[in-house]
Coordinates of C-alpha atoms and ligand atoms in Angstrom, one line a residue:
M60 CA -8.1 -31.4 9.1
A61 CA -8.1 -29.9 5.6
Q62 CA -6.1 -26.6 5.2
K63 CA -7.7 -23.4 4.2
L64 CA -7.1 -21.4 0.9
K65 CA -6.5 -17.8 1.7
I66 CA -7.1 -15.1 -0.8
M67 CA -5.9 -11.6 -0.3
A68 CA -5.9 -8.6 -2.5
L69 CA -3.0 -6.2 -1.9
G70 CA -4.4 -3.8 -4.6
G71 CA -6.9 -3.8 -7.4
L72 CA -10.0 -3.1 -5.2
D73 CA -11.9 0.2 -4.8
E74 CA -9.7 1.6 -7.8
I75 CA -8.8 0.5 -11.2
G76 CA -5.0 0.0 -10.8
K77 CA -2.1 -1.8 -8.9
N78 CA -3.6 -5.3 -9.2
L79 CA -1.8 -7.7 -7.0
Y80 CA -3.6 -10.9 -5.6
V81 CA -2.1 -13.4 -3.0
Y82 CA -3.2 -16.9 -3.0
E83 CA -1.9 -19.0 0.0
Y84 CA -2.5 -22.6 0.8
G85 CA -0.2 -24.5 3.4
R86 CA 3.3 -23.3 3.0
D87 CA 2.8 -22.1 -0.6
I88 CA 2.1 -18.6 -1.9
V89 CA 1.3 -17.7 -5.5
V90 CA 0.9 -14.1 -6.6
V91 CA -1.3 -13.1 -9.5
D92 CA -0.4 -9.9 -11.2
C93 CA 1.8 -7.2 -10.0
G94 CA 0.6 -3.9 -11.1
M95 CA 1.0 -0.3 -10.5
G96 CA -1.4 2.5 -10.0
F97 CA -1.4 6.1 -11.2
P98 CA -0.9 9.0 -8.9
D99 CA -3.9 11.2 -7.9
E100 CA -3.7 14.8 -9.1
D101 CA -2.7 16.1 -5.7
M102 CA 0.4 13.7 -5.5
Y103 CA 2.9 16.2 -6.7
G104 CA 6.0 14.6 -8.1
I105 CA 4.9 11.1 -7.6
D106 CA 5.3 9.0 -10.8
V107 CA 4.1 5.6 -9.7
V108 CA 1.9 4.1 -7.0
I109 CA 2.7 0.6 -6.0
P110 CA 1.0 -1.9 -3.6
D111 CA 2.4 -2.3 -0.1
I112 CA 4.1 -5.7 -0.3
T113 CA 5.1 -6.0 3.4
Y114 CA 3.2 -9.2 3.6
L115 CA 5.2 -10.8 0.6
T116 CA 8.6 -9.5 1.8
Q117 CA 7.8 -11.1 5.2
N118 CA 7.0 -14.4 3.5
R119 CA 9.3 -14.3 0.6
D120 CA 10.7 -17.8 1.1
R121 CA 7.2 -19.2 0.6
I122 CA 6.5 -17.4 -2.7
R123 CA 6.5 -20.0 -5.4
G124 CA 5.9 -17.6 -8.4
I125 CA 4.2 -14.6 -9.7
V126 CA 1.8 -15.3 -12.6
L127 CA 0.8 -12.4 -14.8
T128 CA -2.5 -12.3 -16.8
H129 CA -1.4 -9.6 -19.2
G130 CA 1.0 -6.9 -20.2
H131 CA -1.0 -3.7 -18.9
E132 CA 0.7 -1.3 -16.6
D133 CA -2.0 -2.1 -13.8
H134 CA -1.1 -5.7 -14.0
I135 CA 2.8 -5.6 -14.6
G136 CA 3.8 -2.0 -13.7
A137 CA 5.2 -2.8 -10.1
T138 CA 7.4 -5.8 -11.3
P139 CA 10.7 -3.9 -11.2
Y140 CA 9.9 -2.5 -7.6
V141 CA 8.5 -5.8 -6.3
M142 CA 11.3 -8.0 -7.9
S143 CA 14.0 -5.9 -6.3
R144 CA 12.6 -7.2 -3.0
L145 CA 11.5 -10.8 -3.8
D146 CA 13.2 -13.7 -5.2
C147 CA 10.8 -15.8 -7.1
P148 CA 10.2 -16.7 -10.9
I149 CA 7.6 -14.8 -12.9
Y150 CA 5.4 -16.8 -15.2
A151 CA 3.8 -15.0 -18.3
T152 CA 2.8 -15.4 -21.9
R153 CA 5.2 -14.4 -24.5
L154 CA 4.1 -10.8 -25.1
T155 CA 3.6 -10.1 -21.5
A156 CA 7.1 -11.5 -20.8
A157 CA 8.6 -9.4 -23.4
L158 CA 7.1 -6.2 -21.9
V159 CA 8.2 -7.2 -18.6
R160 CA 11.7 -7.9 -19.6
L161 CA 11.8 -4.3 -21.1
K162 CA 10.8 -3.0 -17.6
L163 CA 13.4 -5.1 -15.8
E164 CA 16.1 -4.0 -18.2
E165 CA 15.3 -0.4 -17.5
H166 CA 15.8 -1.1 -13.9
G167 CA 18.9 -3.3 -14.3
L168 CA 17.1 -6.3 -13.0
A169 CA 16.9 -8.5 -16.2
D170 CA 19.7 -10.8 -15.2
K171 CA 18.4 -11.2 -11.6
V172 CA 14.8 -12.3 -12.4
E173 CA 13.8 -15.7 -13.7
L174 CA 11.2 -14.9 -16.3
V175 CA 9.3 -18.0 -17.6
T176 CA 7.2 -18.0 -20.7
R177 CA 4.1 -20.0 -20.8
S178 CA 1.3 -20.2 -23.4
A179 CA -2.5 -20.4 -23.0
G180 CA -3.3 -24.1 -22.3
D181 CA -0.1 -24.7 -20.4
R182 CA -0.2 -26.2 -17.0
F183 CA 2.6 -25.9 -14.4
R184 CA 3.0 -26.7 -10.8
L185 CA 3.8 -24.0 -8.2
G186 CA 4.9 -25.5 -5.0
D187 CA 3.1 -28.6 -3.6
N188 CA -0.3 -27.1 -3.5
F189 CA -0.9 -25.2 -6.6
E190 CA -1.2 -26.2 -10.2
C191 CA -1.6 -23.1 -12.6
E192 CA -3.2 -23.1 -16.0
F193 CA -3.4 -20.3 -18.4
I194 CA -6.7 -19.8 -20.4
H195 CA -6.9 -17.6 -23.4
V196 CA -9.3 -14.6 -23.3
N197 CA -9.8 -11.5 -25.3
H198 CA -8.7 -8.0 -24.1
S199 CA -7.2 -4.8 -25.4
I200 CA -3.8 -6.2 -25.6
A201 CA -2.7 -9.4 -27.2
D202 CA -1.7 -12.7 -25.4
S203 CA -4.1 -12.0 -22.3
V204 CA -4.9 -15.1 -20.2
A205 CA -7.1 -16.0 -17.2
V206 CA -5.5 -18.1 -14.6
A207 CA -7.0 -21.4 -13.2
L208 CA -5.3 -22.4 -9.9
K209 CA -5.9 -25.9 -8.9
T210 CA -5.6 -26.4 -5.1
P211 CA -6.2 -29.5 -2.8
I212 CA -9.7 -28.0 -2.0
G213 CA -10.7 -27.0 -5.6
T214 CA -10.1 -24.9 -8.5
V215 CA -10.2 -21.2 -8.3
I216 CA -10.5 -19.1 -11.6
H217 CA -9.0 -15.6 -11.8
T218 CA -10.3 -14.0 -15.0
G219 CA -7.7 -11.2 -15.3
D220 CA -9.0 -8.5 -17.6
F221 CA -11.2 -10.0 -20.2
K222 CA -13.9 -9.4 -22.8
I223 CA -15.5 -12.0 -25.2
D224 CA -14.6 -11.0 -28.8
L225 CA -16.2 -13.4 -31.4
T226 CA -14.2 -11.7 -34.2
P227 CA -10.9 -10.8 -32.7
I228 CA -8.1 -9.4 -34.9
E229 CA -5.6 -12.1 -33.9
G230 CA -5.1 -14.8 -31.2
G231 CA -8.5 -16.6 -31.5
V232 CA -11.9 -16.3 -29.7
F233 CA -12.0 -16.4 -25.9
D234 CA -11.7 -20.0 -24.8
F235 CA -15.4 -20.9 -24.1
H236 CA -14.5 -24.6 -24.1
R237 CA -12.0 -24.6 -21.4
F238 CA -14.0 -22.4 -19.1
A239 CA -17.0 -24.6 -19.6
Q240 CA -15.0 -27.8 -19.1
L241 CA -13.6 -26.5 -15.7
G242 CA -17.1 -25.4 -14.9
S243 CA -18.5 -28.9 -15.2
E244 CA -15.5 -30.3 -13.4
G245 CA -16.5 -27.9 -10.6
V246 CA -15.0 -24.5 -9.9
L247 CA -14.5 -23.5 -6.2
A248 CA -14.3 -19.8 -6.7
L249 CA -14.3 -17.2 -9.5
L250 CA -12.6 -13.9 -9.2
S251 CA -13.8 -11.8 -12.1
D252 CA -13.2 -8.3 -13.8
S253 CA -15.7 -5.8 -12.7
T254 CA -14.7 -2.8 -14.7
N255 CA -17.6 -2.5 -17.0
V256 CA -20.3 -3.9 -14.7
E257 CA -22.2 -0.7 -15.2
R258 CA -22.6 -1.3 -18.9
P259 CA -25.5 -3.5 -20.0
G260 CA -25.1 -5.7 -23.0
Y261 CA -22.0 -6.8 -24.8
S262 CA -18.8 -5.1 -25.5
D263 CA -18.1 -4.3 -29.2
S264 CA -15.6 -6.3 -31.2
E265 CA -12.3 -4.7 -31.8
R266 CA -13.0 -5.4 -35.4
H267 CA -15.6 -2.6 -35.3
V268 CA -12.9 -0.1 -34.7
G269 CA -11.2 -1.1 -37.9
E270 CA -14.5 -0.5 -39.9
S271 CA -14.7 3.0 -38.5
M272 CA -11.0 3.6 -39.1
E273 CA -11.5 2.6 -42.8
R274 CA -14.3 5.2 -43.1
L275 CA -12.1 7.9 -41.7
F276 CA -9.2 7.0 -44.1
R277 CA -11.4 6.6 -47.2
G278 CA -11.3 9.7 -49.4
C279 CA -9.4 11.7 -46.9
D280 CA -6.8 14.0 -48.4
K281 CA -5.4 15.2 -45.1
R282 CA -2.5 13.9 -43.2
I283 CA -3.8 11.5 -40.4
I284 CA -2.6 11.3 -37.0
V285 CA -3.8 8.5 -34.7
T286 CA -3.3 8.2 -31.0
T287 CA -4.1 5.1 -28.9
F288 CA -2.6 3.0 -26.2
A289 CA 0.8 1.8 -27.1
S290 CA -0.1 -1.7 -25.9
N291 CA -3.2 -2.1 -28.1
V292 CA -1.4 -4.1 -30.8
H293 CA -4.6 -5.1 -32.4
R294 CA -5.7 -1.5 -32.8
I295 CA -2.2 -0.5 -34.2
Q296 CA -2.4 -3.5 -36.6
Q297 CA -5.8 -2.3 -37.9
I298 CA -4.5 1.2 -38.4
I299 CA -1.5 -0.1 -40.3
N300 CA -3.7 -2.2 -42.4
C301 CA -5.9 1.0 -43.2
A302 CA -2.7 2.9 -44.1
A303 CA -1.3 0.2 -46.3
H304 CA -4.7 -0.2 -48.1
Y305 CA -4.9 3.6 -48.8
R306 CA -1.3 3.8 -49.9
R307 CA 0.0 5.8 -46.8
K308 CA 3.3 5.6 -45.1
V309 CA 3.2 5.0 -41.3
A310 CA 5.5 6.9 -39.1
V311 CA 5.5 6.1 -35.3
T312 CA 6.4 8.7 -32.6
G313 CA 6.5 8.4 -28.8
R314 CA 9.0 6.2 -26.8
S315 CA 6.5 3.6 -25.6
M316 CA 4.8 3.5 -29.0
E317 CA 8.2 2.8 -30.7
N318 CA 9.2 0.3 -28.1
V319 CA 6.0 -1.7 -28.2
L320 CA 5.9 -1.6 -31.9
K321 CA 9.3 -3.0 -32.3
L322 CA 8.7 -5.7 -29.7
A323 CA 5.3 -6.7 -31.1
M324 CA 7.0 -7.0 -34.7
E325 CA 9.9 -9.1 -33.2
E326 CA 7.5 -11.3 -31.4
G327 CA 5.1 -11.8 -34.3
Y328 CA 2.1 -10.0 -32.9
L329 CA 2.1 -7.4 -35.5
S330 CA 2.7 -7.9 -39.2
V331 CA 3.6 -4.8 -41.1
P332 CA 3.7 -4.9 -44.9
K333 CA 7.0 -4.1 -46.4
D334 CA 7.9 -0.3 -47.0
V335 CA 4.9 0.8 -45.0
L336 CA 6.9 2.1 -42.0
V337 CA 8.9 5.3 -42.5
D338 CA 11.1 7.3 -40.2
V339 CA 9.3 10.2 -38.7
N340 CA 12.2 12.5 -39.9
R341 CA 11.1 11.7 -43.5
I342 CA 7.5 12.5 -43.5
G343 CA 8.2 16.1 -44.4
S344 CA 9.1 15.0 -48.0
L345 CA 5.8 13.1 -48.4
P346 CA 2.4 14.7 -49.5
P347 CA -0.1 14.9 -46.4
E348 CA -2.4 12.3 -48.0
R349 CA 0.3 9.7 -48.0
V350 CA 1.1 10.0 -44.4
V351 CA -0.3 8.5 -41.1
I352 CA 1.5 9.2 -37.8
I353 CA 0.8 6.8 -35.0
T354 CA 1.5 8.3 -31.6
T355 CA 1.3 8.2 -27.9
G356 CA -0.7 10.8 -25.8
S357 CA -4.3 9.5 -25.8
Q358 CA -4.5 10.3 -22.1
G359 CA -3.2 13.9 -22.6
E360 CA 0.0 13.1 -20.7
N361 CA 2.0 16.2 -20.9
M362 CA 5.2 14.7 -22.0
S363 CA 3.7 12.6 -24.6
A364 CA 4.3 13.0 -28.3
L365 CA 0.6 14.1 -29.1
Y366 CA 0.8 16.8 -26.4
R367 CA 4.0 18.1 -27.7
M368 CA 2.6 18.2 -31.3
A369 CA -0.4 20.1 -30.0
F370 CA 1.6 22.7 -28.2
S371 CA 4.1 23.0 -31.0
E372 CA 6.9 21.4 -29.0
H373 CA 7.4 18.4 -31.2
R374 CA 10.5 18.4 -33.3
Q375 CA 9.3 16.7 -36.4
V376 CA 5.5 17.3 -36.4
K377 CA 3.7 20.5 -36.4
I378 CA -0.1 20.3 -36.3
G379 CA -2.3 22.5 -38.4
A380 CA -5.3 22.8 -40.6
G381 CA -4.2 20.1 -43.0
D382 CA -4.4 17.5 -40.1
R383 CA -7.0 14.9 -39.1
V384 CA -6.3 13.8 -35.7
I385 CA -8.2 10.6 -34.5
I386 CA -8.2 9.9 -30.7
S387 CA -8.7 6.2 -30.6
A388 CA -9.1 5.7 -26.9
S389 CA -11.3 6.9 -24.1
A390 CA -9.9 8.9 -21.2
I391 CA -9.2 6.8 -18.2
P392 CA -11.3 8.1 -15.3
G393 CA -9.1 11.0 -13.7
N394 CA -7.6 11.9 -17.1
E395 CA -10.6 13.7 -18.5
R396 CA -9.2 17.2 -17.9
T397 CA -5.8 16.6 -19.4
V398 CA -7.4 15.0 -22.5
T399 CA -9.8 17.9 -23.2
K400 CA -7.0 20.3 -22.8
V401 CA -5.0 18.7 -25.6
I402 CA -8.3 18.4 -27.7
D403 CA -9.0 22.1 -27.3
E404 CA -5.4 23.0 -28.3
L405 CA -5.7 20.8 -31.4
F406 CA -8.9 22.6 -32.3
S407 CA -7.1 26.0 -31.9
K408 CA -4.4 25.0 -34.2
G409 CA -7.0 24.3 -36.8
A410 CA -7.0 20.6 -36.8
E411 CA -9.9 18.3 -37.4
V412 CA -10.2 16.3 -34.3
I413 CA -12.2 12.9 -34.2
Y414 CA -12.8 12.0 -30.6
D415 CA -16.4 11.5 -30.3
R416 CA -17.7 8.1 -28.8
S417 CA -20.4 8.1 -31.4
I418 CA -18.0 7.5 -34.2
D419 CA -16.8 4.1 -32.7
I420 CA -13.1 4.7 -32.9
H421 CA -12.6 2.9 -29.6
V422 CA -14.0 -0.1 -27.9
S423 CA -13.5 -1.3 -24.4
G424 CA -11.4 -4.3 -23.6
H425 CA -13.4 -5.2 -20.7
A426 CA -16.6 -7.6 -20.4
C427 CA -19.9 -5.8 -20.1
Q428 CA -22.8 -7.4 -18.1
E429 CA -23.8 -10.0 -20.5
E430 CA -20.2 -11.3 -20.9
Q431 CA -19.8 -11.2 -17.1
K432 CA -22.9 -13.4 -16.9
T433 CA -21.5 -15.6 -19.6
M434 CA -18.3 -16.1 -17.5
L435 CA -20.4 -17.1 -14.5
A436 CA -22.6 -19.2 -16.5
L437 CA -19.7 -21.1 -18.0
T438 CA -17.7 -21.7 -14.7
K439 CA -20.6 -22.1 -12.3
P440 CA -18.5 -21.2 -9.3
K441 CA -19.6 -22.0 -5.7
F442 CA -18.0 -18.9 -4.4
F443 CA -17.8 -15.5 -6.1
I444 CA -15.4 -12.7 -5.5
P445 CA -15.6 -9.7 -7.8
V446 CA -12.3 -7.8 -8.3
H447 CA -10.8 -5.0 -10.6
G448 CA -13.1 -2.2 -9.9
E449 CA -14.2 0.5 -7.6
H450 CA -16.4 -0.4 -4.7
R451 CA -19.8 0.2 -6.3
M452 CA -18.7 -1.8 -9.2
L453 CA -17.8 -4.8 -7.0
C454 CA -21.1 -4.6 -5.3
R455 CA -23.0 -4.5 -8.6
H456 CA -20.9 -7.4 -9.9
G457 CA -21.9 -9.3 -6.7
D458 CA -25.5 -8.7 -7.5
L459 CA -25.0 -10.0 -11.1
A460 CA -23.6 -13.3 -9.5
L461 CA -26.8 -13.5 -7.2
E462 CA -29.0 -13.1 -10.4
M463 CA -27.0 -16.0 -11.9
G464 CA -27.9 -18.2 -9.0
V465 CA -24.8 -17.9 -6.7
A466 CA -25.9 -18.3 -3.1
P467 CA -26.0 -15.0 -1.2
A468 CA -23.7 -16.3 1.6
N469 CA -21.3 -17.3 -1.2
V470 CA -20.6 -13.9 -2.6
V471 CA -17.9 -11.9 -0.8
I472 CA -17.1 -8.3 -1.7
P473 CA -13.3 -8.1 -0.8
G474 CA -11.5 -5.2 0.6
I475 CA -7.8 -4.3 0.2
G476 CA -5.7 -6.3 2.7
E477 CA -8.6 -8.4 3.9
V478 CA -8.0 -12.2 4.2
I479 CA -10.7 -14.3 2.6
E480 CA -10.6 -17.8 3.8
L481 CA -12.0 -20.7 1.9
T482 CA -12.7 -24.3 2.6
A483 CA -14.5 -26.6 0.2
K484 CA -17.7 -25.7 2.0
H485 CA -17.3 -22.2 3.4
I486 CA -16.1 -18.7 2.6
R487 CA -15.5 -16.0 5.2
K488 CA -13.4 -13.0 6.0
N489 CA -10.9 -13.6 8.6
G490 CA -8.4 -10.8 9.5
T491 CA -6.1 -8.5 7.5
V492 CA -2.5 -8.2 6.3
P493 CA -0.6 -5.0 5.9
S494 CA -1.8 -3.1 2.7
G495 CA -1.8 0.4 1.4
R496 CA 0.0 2.5 -1.1
V497 CA 3.7 3.0 -1.6
L498 CA 4.5 6.2 -3.6
V499 CA 7.5 6.2 -6.0
D500 CA 8.9 9.2 -7.7
G501 CA 11.2 9.0 -10.7
T502 CA 14.5 8.6 -8.8
N503 CA 13.5 6.7 -5.6
D504 CA 12.5 3.0 -5.7
E505 CA 12.2 3.0 -2.0
G506 CA 8.9 5.0 -1.8
V507 CA 8.3 8.6 -0.8
E508 CA 7.3 9.2 2.8
N509 CA 3.9 10.6 3.3
V510 CA 5.3 13.7 5.0
V511 CA 7.3 14.6 1.9
L512 CA 4.2 14.3 -0.1
R513 CA 2.3 16.5 2.4
D514 CA 5.0 19.2 2.0
R515 CA 4.4 19.1 -1.8
Q516 CA 0.8 19.5 -1.5
H517 CA 1.3 22.3 0.9
L518 CA 3.8 24.0 -1.4
A519 CA 1.6 23.7 -4.4
Q520 CA -1.5 25.1 -2.6
D521 CA 0.1 28.1 -0.7
G522 CA 3.7 28.5 -1.7
M523 CA 6.6 29.2 0.6
L524 CA 8.3 31.9 2.6
V525 CA 11.8 32.1 3.9
V526 CA 12.5 34.4 6.7
V527 CA 16.2 35.3 7.3
M528 CA 17.0 36.9 10.6
T529 CA 20.6 38.1 11.3
M530 CA 21.3 37.9 14.9
S531 CA 24.2 38.7 17.1
S532 CA 25.9 35.7 18.7
Q533 CA 26.8 37.8 21.6
D534 CA 23.5 39.1 22.8
G535 CA 21.0 37.5 20.6
A536 CA 19.8 40.9 19.2
M537 CA 18.6 41.2 15.6
I538 CA 21.1 43.3 13.9
A539 CA 19.7 43.8 10.5
E540 CA 16.3 44.0 8.8
P541 CA 14.8 40.4 8.4
E542 CA 14.9 39.4 5.0
I543 CA 11.8 37.8 3.5
I544 CA 11.9 35.6 0.4
T545 CA 8.7 34.2 -1.1
R546 CA 8.1 31.5 -3.7
G547 CA 4.5 30.8 -5.1
F548 CA 2.9 32.8 -2.3
V549 CA 2.8 36.5 -3.3
Y550 CA 4.7 38.5 -5.8
V551 CA 7.0 40.7 -3.8
K552 CA 7.0 43.8 -6.1
D553 CA 3.3 44.1 -6.0
N554 CA 3.1 43.4 -2.3
A555 CA 5.5 45.8 -0.7
Q556 CA 3.2 46.8 2.0
L557 CA 2.5 43.2 3.0
I558 CA 6.1 42.3 3.1
E559 CA 6.8 45.4 5.2
E560 CA 4.1 44.1 7.7
M561 CA 5.6 40.7 7.7
R562 CA 8.9 42.3 8.7
R563 CA 7.2 44.1 11.4
V564 CA 5.6 40.9 12.7
V565 CA 9.0 39.2 12.6
Y566 CA 10.5 42.1 14.6
E567 CA 7.9 42.2 17.2
S568 CA 8.1 38.4 17.9
V569 CA 11.9 38.5 18.2
E570 CA 11.6 41.5 20.5
S571 CA 9.0 39.8 22.7
C572 CA 11.4 36.9 23.0
E573 CA 14.2 39.2 24.0
R574 CA 11.9 40.7 26.7
Q575 CA 11.1 37.2 27.9
R576 CA 14.8 36.3 27.8
I577 CA 14.3 33.6 25.3
T578 CA 17.7 32.8 23.8
D579 CA 17.2 29.4 22.4
W580 CA 17.3 29.6 18.5
A581 CA 14.8 26.9 17.9
E582 CA 12.4 28.5 20.2
I583 CA 12.7 31.9 18.5
K584 CA 12.2 30.3 15.2
G585 CA 9.1 28.5 16.4
R586 CA 7.5 31.8 17.7
V587 CA 8.3 33.7 14.6
K588 CA 6.8 30.9 12.5
S589 CA 3.6 30.8 14.5
Q590 CA 3.1 34.5 14.8
L591 CA 3.7 35.0 11.1
S592 CA 1.6 32.2 10.1
G593 CA -1.3 33.5 12.2
Y594 CA -1.0 37.0 10.8
L595 CA -0.7 35.8 7.1
Y596 CA -3.9 33.6 7.5
K597 CA -5.8 36.6 9.0
V598 CA -4.9 38.9 6.2
T599 CA -4.6 36.5 3.1
R600 CA -6.5 33.4 4.2
R601 CA -3.5 31.3 3.2
S602 CA -1.0 29.3 5.0
P603 CA 2.4 29.2 3.0
M604 CA 5.0 27.1 4.4
I605 CA 7.3 29.3 6.5
L606 CA 10.9 28.5 6.9
P607 CA 12.7 30.8 9.5
V608 CA 16.5 30.9 9.2
I609 CA 18.7 32.4 11.8
V610 CA 22.1 33.7 10.6
E611 CA 24.5 34.2 13.5
V612 CA 27.1 36.9 13.2
Ligands
ZN266 ZN1 -5.9 -4.8 -18.8
ZN267 ZN1 -6.6 -4.0 -15.6

């Protein structure tokens, strides 16, 4: 009997982030992408969210390789965390591999991981059951590929993030021919990028941004500051071209921007005319109309260079009335508030800020409806599985596939951790594997327990209260006034009466313990905590974290 192909998403569904897809046939497992997600606003102190990879660690000896579609964080960001637990090679295109190497180096893993570079068009075997092929696509980062996985029961195409750009800056047009060829040979299943399924029509060409950028440079006598995603090498190329054309020098600030720029130049993805780059420490000696600063911070991140410039915390660059700030990015959903905060601050410093969608200073890197349909038309898949999107997007992408003639029974909307089983004839969901989120803060690669996070949320909402009770070790009597220390709850000086009342509550509960001959410290602490908490909720409607401490003397 023929074996089944299993496809599981451990991330990348019902969200834009932490993409990680598992393909399994017989004894072989191939992983496509290894991304991280960003923490929600209430995940205090959490820097990174990664997929739960229990299923992979349990089957580590069966993993033949991790293939990466492109170098965005939501596709490669979890590699250091995942590679410290798994032992398999990573396959990626040159730029993607270089970005991954940078990450592995930061985590001291560069020597331990086998990183194999492959180009679009290359085919390579992964185990007995998979042959992998990279196919060139357009996206907002160079060197992006789709992955075709040939299995004994047919070919699966996993698009990765893609758009169709007929006039790309570099790297060539989306590989229509190869997709069409595979389509005519027969494609068993297509897993396709759903990000922009709510947008009709076609996405704009990256070249369009260059034209708008050119208009903003022409005749401008101000200093120009542009922020964009560090990884958007093509965008940076166009900014540099504009700068060179209008005889401006380019300074780069922000760690990730500096890193990516250096790497992209070394790898030949970025060509910078001689003498255009200038150290950011030197721009003070140049007239404003001769300067462009390219910086990180398009998402309003509060450690980013743009944020620091806006709030006068940047060492070399102060923003003022003589500046034109171009925000060449759109806010990733969830970041709108932080972005507008920075924009407001820039306005209040007197800068001219160009951020409006209507000026075309940003285009999306993801396929809109007509491009998604084109992908379906070229590959003519038997089965369709929408991925990389929130739930409603997956459903709408499913509808597009129906419109394009895929049979209703052959469209499956996947869920995280669900196992999708395919034979040459049938597709169905069958069971689940462990899945979920692992939260990582800066220092801890092991993941933060949920209880820790809950404490952080609690502290952030209502603050904390320490009650110090000095008790006699002889008879358990309280021998000094209870001391109350608060942080983030109320300001002690303005709330003398409340603090006094709290002391009274503490006294009374200790006394009642004495009356009932309760001598167990833990029990006393528990009573103090619950009575104080009840009292505080009654009078303040808040529930600070209460930590009773008994000092025995
Ligand atoms: Zn991407
Ligand atoms: Zn993505």
